[in-house]
Coordinates of C-alpha atoms (C1' of nucleotides) in Angstrom, one line a residue:
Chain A
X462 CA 0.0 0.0 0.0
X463 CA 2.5 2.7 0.8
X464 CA 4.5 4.1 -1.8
X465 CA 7.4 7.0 -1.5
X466 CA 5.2 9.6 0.0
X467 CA 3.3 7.0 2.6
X468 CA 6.6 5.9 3.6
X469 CA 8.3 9.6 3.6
X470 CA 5.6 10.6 6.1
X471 CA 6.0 8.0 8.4
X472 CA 9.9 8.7 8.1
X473 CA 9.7 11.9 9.1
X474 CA 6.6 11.4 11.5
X475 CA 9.2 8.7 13.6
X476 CA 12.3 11.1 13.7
X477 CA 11.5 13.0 16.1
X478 CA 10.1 10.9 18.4
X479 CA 12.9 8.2 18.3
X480 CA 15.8 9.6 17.3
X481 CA 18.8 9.2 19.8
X482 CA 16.2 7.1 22.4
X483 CA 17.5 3.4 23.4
X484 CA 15.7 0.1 22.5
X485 CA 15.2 -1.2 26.1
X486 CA 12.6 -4.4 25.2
X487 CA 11.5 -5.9 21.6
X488 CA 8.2 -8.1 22.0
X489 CA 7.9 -10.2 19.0
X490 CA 4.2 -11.1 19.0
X491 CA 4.2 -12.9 15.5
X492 CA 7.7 -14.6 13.9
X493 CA 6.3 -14.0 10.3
X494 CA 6.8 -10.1 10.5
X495 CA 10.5 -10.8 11.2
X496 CA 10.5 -13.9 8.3
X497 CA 13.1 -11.7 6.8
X498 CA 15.5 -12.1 10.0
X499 CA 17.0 -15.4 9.6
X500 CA 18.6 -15.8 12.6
X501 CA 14.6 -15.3 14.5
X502 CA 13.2 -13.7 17.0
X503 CA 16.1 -14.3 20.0
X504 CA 18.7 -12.6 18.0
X505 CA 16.5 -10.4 16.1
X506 CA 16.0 -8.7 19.9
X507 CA 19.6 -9.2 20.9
X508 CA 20.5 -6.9 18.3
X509 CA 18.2 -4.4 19.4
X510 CA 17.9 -4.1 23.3
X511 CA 20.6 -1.3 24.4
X512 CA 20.8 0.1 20.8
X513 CA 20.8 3.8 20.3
X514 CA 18.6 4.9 17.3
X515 CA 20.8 7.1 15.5
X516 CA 18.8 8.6 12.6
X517 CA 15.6 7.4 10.6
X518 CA 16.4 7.3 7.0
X519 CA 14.8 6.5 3.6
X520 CA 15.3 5.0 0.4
X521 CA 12.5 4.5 -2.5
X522 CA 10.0 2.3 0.1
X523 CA 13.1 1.1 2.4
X524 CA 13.1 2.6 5.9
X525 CA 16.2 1.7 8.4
X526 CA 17.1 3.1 11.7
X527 CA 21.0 3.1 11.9
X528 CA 21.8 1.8 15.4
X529 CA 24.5 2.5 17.7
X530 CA 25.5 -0.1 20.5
X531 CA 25.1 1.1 24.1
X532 CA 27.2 -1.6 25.2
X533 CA 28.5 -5.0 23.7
X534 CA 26.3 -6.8 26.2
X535 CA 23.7 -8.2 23.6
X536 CA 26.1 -10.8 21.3
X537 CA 24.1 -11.8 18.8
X538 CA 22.9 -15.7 18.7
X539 CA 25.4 -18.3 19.0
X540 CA 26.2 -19.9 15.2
X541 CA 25.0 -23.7 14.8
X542 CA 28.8 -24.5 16.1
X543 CA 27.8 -22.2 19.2
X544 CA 30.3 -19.8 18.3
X545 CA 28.8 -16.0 18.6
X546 CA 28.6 -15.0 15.2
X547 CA 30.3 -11.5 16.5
X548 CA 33.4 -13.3 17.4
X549 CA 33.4 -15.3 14.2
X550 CA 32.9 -12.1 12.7
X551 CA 35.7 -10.2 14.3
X552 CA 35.7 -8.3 17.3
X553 CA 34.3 -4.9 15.6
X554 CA 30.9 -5.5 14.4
X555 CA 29.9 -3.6 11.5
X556 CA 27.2 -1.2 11.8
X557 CA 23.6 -2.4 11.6
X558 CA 20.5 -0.8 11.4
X559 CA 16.7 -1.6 11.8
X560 CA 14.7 -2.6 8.7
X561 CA 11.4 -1.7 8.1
X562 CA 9.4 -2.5 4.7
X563 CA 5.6 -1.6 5.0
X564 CA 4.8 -4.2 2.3
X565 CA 1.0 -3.4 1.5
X566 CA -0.4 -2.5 5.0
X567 CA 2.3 -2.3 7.6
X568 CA 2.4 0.6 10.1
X569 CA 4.9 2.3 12.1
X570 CA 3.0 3.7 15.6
X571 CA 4.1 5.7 17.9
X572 CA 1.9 5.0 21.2
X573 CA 1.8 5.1 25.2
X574 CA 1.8 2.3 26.9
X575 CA -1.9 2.6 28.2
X576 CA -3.1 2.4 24.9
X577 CA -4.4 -0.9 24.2
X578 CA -2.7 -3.3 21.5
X579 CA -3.9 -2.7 18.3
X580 CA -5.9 -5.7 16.3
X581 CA -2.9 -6.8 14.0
X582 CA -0.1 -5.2 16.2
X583 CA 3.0 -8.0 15.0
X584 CA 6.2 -5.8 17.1
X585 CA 6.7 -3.8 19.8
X586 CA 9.6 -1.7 20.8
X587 CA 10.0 -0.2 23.9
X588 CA 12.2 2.8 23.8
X589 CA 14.3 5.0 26.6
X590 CA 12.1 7.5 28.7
X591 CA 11.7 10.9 26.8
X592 CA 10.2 14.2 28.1
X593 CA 6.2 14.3 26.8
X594 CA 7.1 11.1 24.0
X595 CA 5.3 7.7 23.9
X596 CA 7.4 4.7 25.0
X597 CA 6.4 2.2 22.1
X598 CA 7.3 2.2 18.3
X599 CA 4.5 -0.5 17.2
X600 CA 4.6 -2.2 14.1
X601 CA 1.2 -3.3 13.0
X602 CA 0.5 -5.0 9.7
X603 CA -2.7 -6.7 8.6
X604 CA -1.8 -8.8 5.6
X605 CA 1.8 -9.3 6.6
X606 CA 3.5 -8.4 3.4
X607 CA 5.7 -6.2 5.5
X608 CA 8.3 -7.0 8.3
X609 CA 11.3 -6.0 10.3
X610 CA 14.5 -7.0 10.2
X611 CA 18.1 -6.3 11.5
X612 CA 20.6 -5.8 8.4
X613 CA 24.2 -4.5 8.1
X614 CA 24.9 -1.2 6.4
X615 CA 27.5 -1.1 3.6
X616 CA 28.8 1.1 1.3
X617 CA 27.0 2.6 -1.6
X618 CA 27.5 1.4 -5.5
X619 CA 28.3 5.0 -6.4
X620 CA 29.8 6.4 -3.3
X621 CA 26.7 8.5 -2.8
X622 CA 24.6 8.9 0.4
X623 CA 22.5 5.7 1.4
X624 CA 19.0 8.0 1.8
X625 CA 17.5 10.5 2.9
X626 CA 17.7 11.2 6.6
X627 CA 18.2 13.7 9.1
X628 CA 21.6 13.6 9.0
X629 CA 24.2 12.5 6.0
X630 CA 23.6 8.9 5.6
X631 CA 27.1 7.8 4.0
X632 CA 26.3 3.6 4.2
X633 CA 23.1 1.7 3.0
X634 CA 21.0 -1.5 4.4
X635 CA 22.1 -4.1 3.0
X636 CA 18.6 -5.1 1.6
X637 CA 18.2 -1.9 -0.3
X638 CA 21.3 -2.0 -1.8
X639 CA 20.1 -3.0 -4.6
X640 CA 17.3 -0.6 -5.3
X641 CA 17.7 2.5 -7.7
X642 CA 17.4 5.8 -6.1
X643 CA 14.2 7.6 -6.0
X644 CA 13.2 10.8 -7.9
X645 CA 13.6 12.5 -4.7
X646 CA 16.9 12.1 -3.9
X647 CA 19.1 15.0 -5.0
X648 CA 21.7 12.3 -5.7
X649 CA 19.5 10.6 -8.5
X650 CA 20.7 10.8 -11.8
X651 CA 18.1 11.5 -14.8
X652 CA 21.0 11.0 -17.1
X653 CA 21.3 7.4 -15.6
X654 CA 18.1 6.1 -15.2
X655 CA 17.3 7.5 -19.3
X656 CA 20.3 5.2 -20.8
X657 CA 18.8 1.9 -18.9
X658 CA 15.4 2.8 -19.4
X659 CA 16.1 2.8 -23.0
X660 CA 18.0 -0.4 -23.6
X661 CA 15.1 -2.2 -21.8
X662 CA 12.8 -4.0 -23.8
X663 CA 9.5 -3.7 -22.2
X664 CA 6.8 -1.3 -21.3
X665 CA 6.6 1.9 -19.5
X666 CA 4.4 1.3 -16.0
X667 CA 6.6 -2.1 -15.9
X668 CA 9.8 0.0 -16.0
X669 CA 8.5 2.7 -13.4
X670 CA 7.2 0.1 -10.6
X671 CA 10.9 -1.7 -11.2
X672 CA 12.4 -0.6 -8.2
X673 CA 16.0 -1.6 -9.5
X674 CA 15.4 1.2 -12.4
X675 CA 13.5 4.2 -10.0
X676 CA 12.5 3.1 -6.7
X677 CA 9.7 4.4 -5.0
X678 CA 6.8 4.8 -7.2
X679 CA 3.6 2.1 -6.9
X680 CA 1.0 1.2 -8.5
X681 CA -1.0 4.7 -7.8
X682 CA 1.7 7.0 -8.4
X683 CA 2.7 4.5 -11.5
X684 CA -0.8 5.8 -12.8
X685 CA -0.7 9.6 -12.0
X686 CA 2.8 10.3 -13.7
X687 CA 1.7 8.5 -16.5
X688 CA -1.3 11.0 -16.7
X689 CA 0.2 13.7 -16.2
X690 CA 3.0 13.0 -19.1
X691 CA 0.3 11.8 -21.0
X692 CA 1.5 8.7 -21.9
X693 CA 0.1 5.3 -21.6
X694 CA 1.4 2.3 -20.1
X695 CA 2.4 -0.1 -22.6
X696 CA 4.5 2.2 -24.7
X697 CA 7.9 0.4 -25.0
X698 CA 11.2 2.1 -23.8
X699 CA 12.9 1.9 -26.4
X700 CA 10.9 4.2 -28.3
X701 CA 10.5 6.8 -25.4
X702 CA 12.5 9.7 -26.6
X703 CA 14.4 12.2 -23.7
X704 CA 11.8 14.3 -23.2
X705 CA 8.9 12.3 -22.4
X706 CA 11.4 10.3 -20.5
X707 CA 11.7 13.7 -18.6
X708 CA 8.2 14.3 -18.4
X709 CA 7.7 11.4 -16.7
X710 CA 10.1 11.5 -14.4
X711 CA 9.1 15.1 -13.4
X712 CA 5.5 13.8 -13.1
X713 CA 6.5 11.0 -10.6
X714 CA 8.8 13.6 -8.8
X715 CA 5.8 16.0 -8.7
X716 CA 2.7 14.0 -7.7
X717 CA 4.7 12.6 -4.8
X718 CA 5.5 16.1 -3.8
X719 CA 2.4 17.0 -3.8
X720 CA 1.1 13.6 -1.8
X721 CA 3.5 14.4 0.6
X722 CA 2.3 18.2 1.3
X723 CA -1.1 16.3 1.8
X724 CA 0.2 14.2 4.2
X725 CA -0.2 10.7 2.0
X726 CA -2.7 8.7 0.5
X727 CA -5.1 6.8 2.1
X728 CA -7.7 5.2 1.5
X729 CA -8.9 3.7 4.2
X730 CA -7.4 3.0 7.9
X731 CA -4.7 1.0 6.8
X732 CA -2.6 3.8 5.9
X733 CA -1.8 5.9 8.4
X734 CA 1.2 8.4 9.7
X735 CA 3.5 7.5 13.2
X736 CA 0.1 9.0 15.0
X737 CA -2.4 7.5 13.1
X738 CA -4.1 9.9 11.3
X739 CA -4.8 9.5 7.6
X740 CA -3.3 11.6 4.8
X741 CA -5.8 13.6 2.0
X742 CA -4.6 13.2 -1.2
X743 CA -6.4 10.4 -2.3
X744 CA -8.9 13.5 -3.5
X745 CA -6.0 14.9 -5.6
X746 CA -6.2 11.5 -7.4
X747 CA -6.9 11.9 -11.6
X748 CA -6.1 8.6 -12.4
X749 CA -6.1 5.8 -9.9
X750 CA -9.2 4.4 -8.9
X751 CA -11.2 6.5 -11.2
X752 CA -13.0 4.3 -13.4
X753 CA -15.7 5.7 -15.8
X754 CA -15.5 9.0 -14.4
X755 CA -14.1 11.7 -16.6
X756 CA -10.5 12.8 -17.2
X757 CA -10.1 15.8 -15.7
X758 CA -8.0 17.2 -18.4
X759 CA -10.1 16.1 -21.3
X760 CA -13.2 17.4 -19.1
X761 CA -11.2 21.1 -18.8
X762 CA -10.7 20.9 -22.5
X763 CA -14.4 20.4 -23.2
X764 CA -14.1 16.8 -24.5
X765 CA -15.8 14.0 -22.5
X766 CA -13.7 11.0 -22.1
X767 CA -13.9 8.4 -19.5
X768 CA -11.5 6.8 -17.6
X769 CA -10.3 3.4 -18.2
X770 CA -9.9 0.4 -16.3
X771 CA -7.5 -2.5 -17.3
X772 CA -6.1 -5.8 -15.7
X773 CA -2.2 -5.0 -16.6
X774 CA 0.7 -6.9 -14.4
X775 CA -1.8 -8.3 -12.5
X776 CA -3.5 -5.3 -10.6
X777 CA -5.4 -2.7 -12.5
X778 CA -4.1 0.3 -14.5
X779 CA -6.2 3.9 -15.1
X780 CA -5.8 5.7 -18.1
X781 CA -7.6 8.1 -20.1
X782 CA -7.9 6.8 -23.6
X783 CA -8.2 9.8 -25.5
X784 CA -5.1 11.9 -23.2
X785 CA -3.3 8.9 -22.9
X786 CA -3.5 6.6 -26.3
X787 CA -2.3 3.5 -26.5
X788 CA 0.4 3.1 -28.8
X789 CA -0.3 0.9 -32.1
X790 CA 2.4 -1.4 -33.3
X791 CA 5.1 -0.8 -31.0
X792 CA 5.5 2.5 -32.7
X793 CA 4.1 5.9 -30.2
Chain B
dA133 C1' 16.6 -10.4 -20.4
dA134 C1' 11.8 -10.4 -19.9
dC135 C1' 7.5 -12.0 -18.5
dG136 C1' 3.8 -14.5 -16.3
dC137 C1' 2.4 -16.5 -12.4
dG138 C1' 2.0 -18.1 -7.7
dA139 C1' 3.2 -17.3 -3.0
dC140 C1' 3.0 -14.6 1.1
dC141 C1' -1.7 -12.8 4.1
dT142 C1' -6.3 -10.6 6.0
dG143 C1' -10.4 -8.2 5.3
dC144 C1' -14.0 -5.9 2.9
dG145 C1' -17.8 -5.1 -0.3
dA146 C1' -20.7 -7.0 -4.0
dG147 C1' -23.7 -10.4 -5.5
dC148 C1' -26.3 -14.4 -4.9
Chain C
dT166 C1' -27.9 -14.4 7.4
dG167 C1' -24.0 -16.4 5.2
dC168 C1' -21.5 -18.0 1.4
dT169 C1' -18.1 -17.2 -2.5
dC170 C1' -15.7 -14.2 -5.4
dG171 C1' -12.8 -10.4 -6.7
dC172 C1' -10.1 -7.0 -5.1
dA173 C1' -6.4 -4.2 -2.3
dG174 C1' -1.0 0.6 -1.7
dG175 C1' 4.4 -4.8 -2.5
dT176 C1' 8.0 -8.0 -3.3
dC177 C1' 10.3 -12.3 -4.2
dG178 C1' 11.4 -16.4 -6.7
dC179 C1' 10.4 -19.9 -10.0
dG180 C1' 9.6 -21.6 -14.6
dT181 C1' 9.7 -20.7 -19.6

DNA sequence: AACGCGACCTGCGAGC
DNA sequence: TGCTCGCAGGTCGCGT
């Protein structure tokens, strides 16, 4: 469910409240929201308890909280020859952070302790005493797509900075190493993402939802920029010239923007900031989810044209077939 | 390399 | 009332 913007809310929602606190407990109330920790739950709270968080910081949909160790009092598990994997390691252990992927209807919480646990609440963190701030980071995820994890940060491919964070971010989790940058980071190269776009043989929502291209961008905002460039979702790549390349990009870089100022989008519950209120700009929407209605843009133009719905990649696509045309054989 | 599909999950609304 | 079906913001891995 969240895309950049969701996430970008929630990133900036959590700063404040759990920057430099410590992890003092880690319930696990359900092992499939950490399936992405292989060493489980025990070690998955070793790594934790007595960690300072240090920053929270963002790339495409990836959220991580860098860590600091308080102490070396929490070794990690012991390996299957009951050697701490630490020591096996060496005796500095490299920096890790905490993972966080939303998946489709994970949430980040920030709550007190009196408040009761939520229906689908998976993890909770209890953090260092702070001056008027809630003691729990709660993860809550219905369907479970999402999860946390503990990975090692690591260099980046271009020497650039991991993400976006409070402070410079120099390293990267691991797990979203291998994820393009997003249109919002000042480090992300136009230039870059234009020569792979156009040695790749496929169509252009495909290439905009791969996040190893241009992270960040889902299904919805997949629809908007498309809409807003005007162009539909099966024209191939390699016929896309630089400029509509550009429009595109701008588009994407633009409708999050503009999510973000309204705080997200949400449809429903599921989607909500660090204190659980809902974002707006699901009413901004010209696109996604607007089936048989009429473009906005074709309506300001006085043509009547509805919106179209089609089964593309296995979820549904919006476009406006007169604004948008398909292109016919291959060609634009 | 690219693509289609299933897997991973729960819940909601529509239709019968 | 209750059943089944289709659908939902994402990612990963397998087969072809």
């Amino acid at each position: 469910m969240p895309e950049l913007p969701e996430v970008e809310v929630v990133r900036r929602g959590l700063v404040s409240w759990v920057r430099g606190r410590t992890i003092t407990s880690v319930d696990v109330l359900d092992p499939r929201s950490i399936r992405r920790h292989a060493l489980g739950a025990g070690d998955f709270a070793g790594n934790l308890e007595g960690a300072r968080v240090v920053d929270v910081v963002r790339r495409g949909k990836f959220l991580w909280l860098p860590l600091e160790e308080a102490a070396a009092v929490h070794p990690r598990t012991d390996t299957a020859d009951g050697i701490p994997v630490h020591a096996v390691e060496g005796n500095a252990r490299p920096p890790v952070a905490l993972m966080a992927h939303l998946g489709m209807s994970g949430q980040l919480l920030m709550q007190d302790s009196a408040v009761p646990d939520e229906k689908h609440l998976k993890i909770r963190l209890r953090l260092s005493p702070a001056e008027g701030m809630p003691e729990q980071l709660r993860f809550v995820d219905q369907r479970i797509f999402g999860g946390l994890f503990v990975t090692s940060l690591v260099p980046t491919a271009d020497g650039g900075p991991g993400g976006l964070g409070e402070s410079p971010a120099p390293l990267i989790a691991e797990e979203a190493a291998h994820i393009a940058r997003d249109p919002l980071d000042p480090h992300f190269s136009f230039d870059s993402f234009y020569r792979r776009l156009r040695i790749r043989k496929t169509g252009l929502k495909r290439a905009l939802l791969d996040q190893g291209l241009v992270s960040g961008i889902g299904n919805i905002y997949a629809d908007e920029a498309l809409w807003r460039a005007r162009l539909h979702y099966a024209r191939p790549t390699d016929t896309l010239r630089r400029s509509e390349a550009l429009r595109v990009i701008d588009a994407a870089r633009d409708v999050m923007l503009d999510a973000l100022d309204a705080g997200g989008t949400s449809f429903d519950s599921l989607y909500v900031n660090v204190n659980g209120a809902s974002g707006y700009f699901d009413r901004s929407l010209n696109a996604y989810g607007r089936e048989s209605q009429e473009c906005r843009r074709c309506a300001a133009a006085g043509i009547v044209s509805l919106m179209k719905r089609e089964q593309f990649m296995n979820r549904s696509s919006y476009t406006c077939p007169v604004c948008q045309p398909r292109p016919r054989n291959g060609r634009w």
